[in-house]
Tab-separated table of C-alpha atoms and ligand atoms in Angstrom:
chain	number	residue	atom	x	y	z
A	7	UNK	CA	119.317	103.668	118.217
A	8	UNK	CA	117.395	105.889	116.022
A	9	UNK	CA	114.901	105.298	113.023
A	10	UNK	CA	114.457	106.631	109.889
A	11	UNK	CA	111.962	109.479	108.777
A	12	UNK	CA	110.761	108.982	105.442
A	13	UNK	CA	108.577	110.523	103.036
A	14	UNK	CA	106.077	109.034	100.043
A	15	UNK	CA	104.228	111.684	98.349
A	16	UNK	CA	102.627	110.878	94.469
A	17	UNK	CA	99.949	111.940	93.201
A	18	UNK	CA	95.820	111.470	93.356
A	19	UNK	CA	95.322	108.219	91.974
A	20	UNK	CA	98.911	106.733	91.849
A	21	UNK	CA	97.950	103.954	94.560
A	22	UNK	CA	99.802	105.340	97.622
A	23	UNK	CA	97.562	103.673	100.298
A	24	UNK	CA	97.677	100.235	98.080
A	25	UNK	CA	101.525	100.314	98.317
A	26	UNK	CA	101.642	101.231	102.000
A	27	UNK	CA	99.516	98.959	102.956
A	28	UNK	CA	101.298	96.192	101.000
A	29	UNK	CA	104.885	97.383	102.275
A	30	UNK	CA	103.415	97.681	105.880
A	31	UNK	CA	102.259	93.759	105.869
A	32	UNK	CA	105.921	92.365	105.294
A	33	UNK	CA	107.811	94.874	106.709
A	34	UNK	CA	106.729	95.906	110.458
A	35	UNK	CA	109.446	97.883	111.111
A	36	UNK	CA	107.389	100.612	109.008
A	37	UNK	CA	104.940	102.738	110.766
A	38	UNK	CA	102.954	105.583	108.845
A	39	UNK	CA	102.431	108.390	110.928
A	40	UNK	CA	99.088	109.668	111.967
A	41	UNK	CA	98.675	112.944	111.038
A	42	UNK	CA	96.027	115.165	112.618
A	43	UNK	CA	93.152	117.558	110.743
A	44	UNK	CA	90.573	119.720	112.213
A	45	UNK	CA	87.912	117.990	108.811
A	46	UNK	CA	85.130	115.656	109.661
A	47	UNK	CA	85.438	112.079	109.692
A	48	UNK	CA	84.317	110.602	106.711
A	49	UNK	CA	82.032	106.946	106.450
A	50	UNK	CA	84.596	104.457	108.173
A	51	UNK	CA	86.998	106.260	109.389
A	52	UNK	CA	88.668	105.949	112.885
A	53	UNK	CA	90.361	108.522	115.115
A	54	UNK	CA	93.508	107.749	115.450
A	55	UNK	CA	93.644	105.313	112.485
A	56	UNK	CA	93.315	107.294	109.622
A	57	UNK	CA	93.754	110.718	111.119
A	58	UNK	CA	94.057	112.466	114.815
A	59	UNK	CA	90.464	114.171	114.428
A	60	UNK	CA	91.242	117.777	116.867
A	61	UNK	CA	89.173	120.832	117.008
A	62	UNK	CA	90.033	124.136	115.939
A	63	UNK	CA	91.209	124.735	119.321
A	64	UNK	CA	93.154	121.966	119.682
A	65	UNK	CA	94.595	122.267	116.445
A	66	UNK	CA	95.596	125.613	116.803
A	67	UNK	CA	96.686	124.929	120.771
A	68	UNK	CA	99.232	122.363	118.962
A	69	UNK	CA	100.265	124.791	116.271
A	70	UNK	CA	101.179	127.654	119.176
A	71	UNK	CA	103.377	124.663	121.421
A	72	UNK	CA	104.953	124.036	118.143
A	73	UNK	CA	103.444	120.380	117.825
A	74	UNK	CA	103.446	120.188	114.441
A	75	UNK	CA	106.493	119.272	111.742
A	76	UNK	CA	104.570	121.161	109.137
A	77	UNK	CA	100.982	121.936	108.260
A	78	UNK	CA	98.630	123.626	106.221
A	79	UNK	CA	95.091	124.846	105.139
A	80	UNK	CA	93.364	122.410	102.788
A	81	UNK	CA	89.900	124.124	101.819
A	82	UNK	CA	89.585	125.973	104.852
A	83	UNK	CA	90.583	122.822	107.159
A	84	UNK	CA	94.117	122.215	108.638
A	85	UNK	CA	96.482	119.206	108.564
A	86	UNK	CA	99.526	118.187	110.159
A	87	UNK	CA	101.859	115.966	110.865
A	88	UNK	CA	102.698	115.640	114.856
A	89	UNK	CA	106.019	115.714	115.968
A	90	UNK	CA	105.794	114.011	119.451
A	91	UNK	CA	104.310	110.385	116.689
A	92	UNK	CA	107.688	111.274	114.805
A	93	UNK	CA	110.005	111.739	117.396
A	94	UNK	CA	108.631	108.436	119.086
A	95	UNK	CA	108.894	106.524	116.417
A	96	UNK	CA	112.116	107.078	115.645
A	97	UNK	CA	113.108	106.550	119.285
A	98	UNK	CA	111.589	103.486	119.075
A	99	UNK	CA	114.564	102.565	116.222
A	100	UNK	CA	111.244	102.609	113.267
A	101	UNK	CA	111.055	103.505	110.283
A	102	UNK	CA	108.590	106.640	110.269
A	103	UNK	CA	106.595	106.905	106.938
A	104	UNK	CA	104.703	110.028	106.030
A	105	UNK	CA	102.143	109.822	103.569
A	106	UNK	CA	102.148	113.419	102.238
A	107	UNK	CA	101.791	115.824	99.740
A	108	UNK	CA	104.156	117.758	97.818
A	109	UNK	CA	104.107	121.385	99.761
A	110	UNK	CA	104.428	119.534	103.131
A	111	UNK	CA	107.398	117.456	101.850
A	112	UNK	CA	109.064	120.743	100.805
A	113	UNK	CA	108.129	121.871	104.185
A	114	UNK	CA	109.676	118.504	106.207
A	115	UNK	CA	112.843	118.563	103.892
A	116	UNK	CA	113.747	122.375	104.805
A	117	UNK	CA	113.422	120.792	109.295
A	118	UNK	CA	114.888	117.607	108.641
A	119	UNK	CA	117.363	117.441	105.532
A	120	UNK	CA	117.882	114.052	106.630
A	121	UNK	CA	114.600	112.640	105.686
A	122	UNK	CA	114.325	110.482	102.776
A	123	UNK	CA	112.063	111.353	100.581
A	124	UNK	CA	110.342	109.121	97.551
A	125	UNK	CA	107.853	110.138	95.024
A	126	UNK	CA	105.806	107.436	93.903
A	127	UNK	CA	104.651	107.759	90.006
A	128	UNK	CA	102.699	105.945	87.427
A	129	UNK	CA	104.012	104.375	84.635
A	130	UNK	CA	102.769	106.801	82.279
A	131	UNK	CA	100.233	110.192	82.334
A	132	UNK	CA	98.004	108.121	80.706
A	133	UNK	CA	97.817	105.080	83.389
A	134	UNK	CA	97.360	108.187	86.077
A	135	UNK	CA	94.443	109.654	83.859
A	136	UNK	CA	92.315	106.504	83.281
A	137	UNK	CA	92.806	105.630	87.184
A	138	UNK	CA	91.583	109.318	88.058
A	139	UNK	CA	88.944	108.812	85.253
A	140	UNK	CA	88.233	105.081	86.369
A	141	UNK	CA	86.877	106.313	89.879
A	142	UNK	CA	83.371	107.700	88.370
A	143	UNK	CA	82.755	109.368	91.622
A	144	UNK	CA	83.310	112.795	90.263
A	145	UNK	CA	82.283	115.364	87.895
A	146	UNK	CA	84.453	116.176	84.808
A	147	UNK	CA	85.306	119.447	86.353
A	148	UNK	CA	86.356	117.565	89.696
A	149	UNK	CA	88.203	115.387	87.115
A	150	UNK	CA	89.839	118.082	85.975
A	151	UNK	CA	91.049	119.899	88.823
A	152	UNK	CA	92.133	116.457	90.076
A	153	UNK	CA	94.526	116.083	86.633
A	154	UNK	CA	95.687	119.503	86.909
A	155	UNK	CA	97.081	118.672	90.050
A	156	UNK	CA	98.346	115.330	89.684
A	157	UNK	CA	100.255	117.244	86.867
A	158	UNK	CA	101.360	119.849	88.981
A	159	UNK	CA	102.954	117.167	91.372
A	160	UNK	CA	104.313	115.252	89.002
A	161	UNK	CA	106.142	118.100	87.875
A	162	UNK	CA	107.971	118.918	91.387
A	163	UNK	CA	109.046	114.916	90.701
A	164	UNK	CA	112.703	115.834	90.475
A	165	UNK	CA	112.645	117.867	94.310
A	166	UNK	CA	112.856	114.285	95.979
A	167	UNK	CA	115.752	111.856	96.447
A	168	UNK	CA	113.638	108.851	94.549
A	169	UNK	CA	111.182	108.130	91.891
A	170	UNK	CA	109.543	104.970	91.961
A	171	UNK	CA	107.284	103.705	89.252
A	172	UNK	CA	103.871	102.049	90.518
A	173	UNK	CA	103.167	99.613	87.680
A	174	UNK	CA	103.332	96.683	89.343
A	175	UNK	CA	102.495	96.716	93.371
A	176	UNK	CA	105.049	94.154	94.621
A	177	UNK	CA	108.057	95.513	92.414
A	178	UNK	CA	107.093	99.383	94.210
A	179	UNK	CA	107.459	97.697	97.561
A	180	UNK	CA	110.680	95.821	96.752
A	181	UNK	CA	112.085	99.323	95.556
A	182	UNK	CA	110.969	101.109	98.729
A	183	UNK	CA	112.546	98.309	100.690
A	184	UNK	CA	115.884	98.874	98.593
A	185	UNK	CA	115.632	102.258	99.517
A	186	UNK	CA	115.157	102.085	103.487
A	187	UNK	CA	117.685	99.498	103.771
A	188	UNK	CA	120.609	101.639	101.730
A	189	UNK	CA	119.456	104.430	103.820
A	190	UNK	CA	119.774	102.629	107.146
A	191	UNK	CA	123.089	101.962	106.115
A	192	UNK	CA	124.175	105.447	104.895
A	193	UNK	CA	122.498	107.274	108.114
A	194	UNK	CA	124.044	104.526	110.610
B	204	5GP	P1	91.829	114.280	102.793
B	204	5GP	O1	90.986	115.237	103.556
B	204	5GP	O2	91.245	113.917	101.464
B	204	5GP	O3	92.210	113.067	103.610
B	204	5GP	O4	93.228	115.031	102.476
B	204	5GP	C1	93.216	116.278	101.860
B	204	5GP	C2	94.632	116.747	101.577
B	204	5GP	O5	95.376	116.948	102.797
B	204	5GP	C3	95.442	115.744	100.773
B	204	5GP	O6	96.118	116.466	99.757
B	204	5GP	C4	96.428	115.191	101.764
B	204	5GP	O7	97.648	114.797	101.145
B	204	5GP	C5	96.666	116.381	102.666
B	204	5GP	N1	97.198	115.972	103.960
B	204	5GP	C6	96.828	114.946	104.747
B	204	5GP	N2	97.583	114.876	105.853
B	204	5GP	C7	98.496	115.883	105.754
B	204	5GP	C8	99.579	116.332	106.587
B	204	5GP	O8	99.910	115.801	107.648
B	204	5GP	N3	100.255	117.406	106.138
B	204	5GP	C9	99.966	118.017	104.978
B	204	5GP	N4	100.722	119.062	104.607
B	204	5GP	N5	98.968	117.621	104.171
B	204	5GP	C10	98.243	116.577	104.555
């Protein structure tokens, strides 16, 4: 039996990890993959949990053995997403989530046409902007840079298979749900 590799990119702001984590609590079959990065843990974050933490060595090592699905260079520090956690996974029969953005989805979907791949989006530009805005952690130029590419990603939208509208957390999560399960039936 084998799982199902699916993708949920949206943008800064749009309440990815809210929805995951929701989706993840009644439905066990779905497993997020770990991706790895060479940046520093922040406060609270565990290895393995929230990302494979590697070295530049290691990183690179896994780049070279062709370990990786697809990465990339973030302000000077990489990310990936590991192949061996994907190729498990859907070994195992699961559903294998990645949480990612829009250049490594375009990168996944060129290896694996197969995957299925959702964008999750606000119910309006102006819902995304007072979430981005609500944060007060940042500077209005962080702000901005932060809106200019939330609106670049929103843009690339019609590139995936599905839209589906965050406004309410629990109707996002039935809608993901209806997605797997007409997948699983398509791909089986
Ligand atoms: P952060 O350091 O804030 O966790 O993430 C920085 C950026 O790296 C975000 O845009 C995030 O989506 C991206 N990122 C995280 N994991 C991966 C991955 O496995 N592949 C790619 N292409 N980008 C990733």
């Amino acid at each position: 039996m084998s799982g199902l590799l699916m993708i949920l990119s949206g943008p800064s702001g749009v309440g990815k990890d809210t929805v995951i984590d929701a989706w993840q609590e009644i439905d066990p079959d779905v497993v997020r993959v770990v991706a790895g990065t060479t940046r520093f843990p922040r406060p609270g974050e565990k290895d393995g949990v929230d990302y494979h933490f590697l070295s530049e060595e290691e990183f690179i090592q896994m780049v070279e053995d062709g370990g990786f699905l697809e990465h990339k260079e973030v302000h000077g520090k990489l990310y990936g997403t590991p192949a061996q956690s994907v190729e498990e996974l859907l070994r195992a029969g699961k559903t294998a989530l990645l949480k990612i953005d829009v250049q490594g989805a375009l990168a996944v979907m060129q290896v694996r046409p197969e995957v299925v791949s959702v964008m999750l989006v606000p119910p309006s530009w102006e819902e995304l902007e007072a979430r981005i805005r609500g944060r007060k952690t940042e500077t209005e130029d962080q702000i901005q840079v932060r809106l200019g590419n939330a609106r670049w990603e929103l843009d690339q939208a019609h590139l995936y298979q599905h839209r589906v509208v965050n406004q309410k957390v629990e109707v996002a999560v039935s809608e993901l749900m209806r997605i797997k399960e007409e997948s699983w039936q398509i791909s089986s």
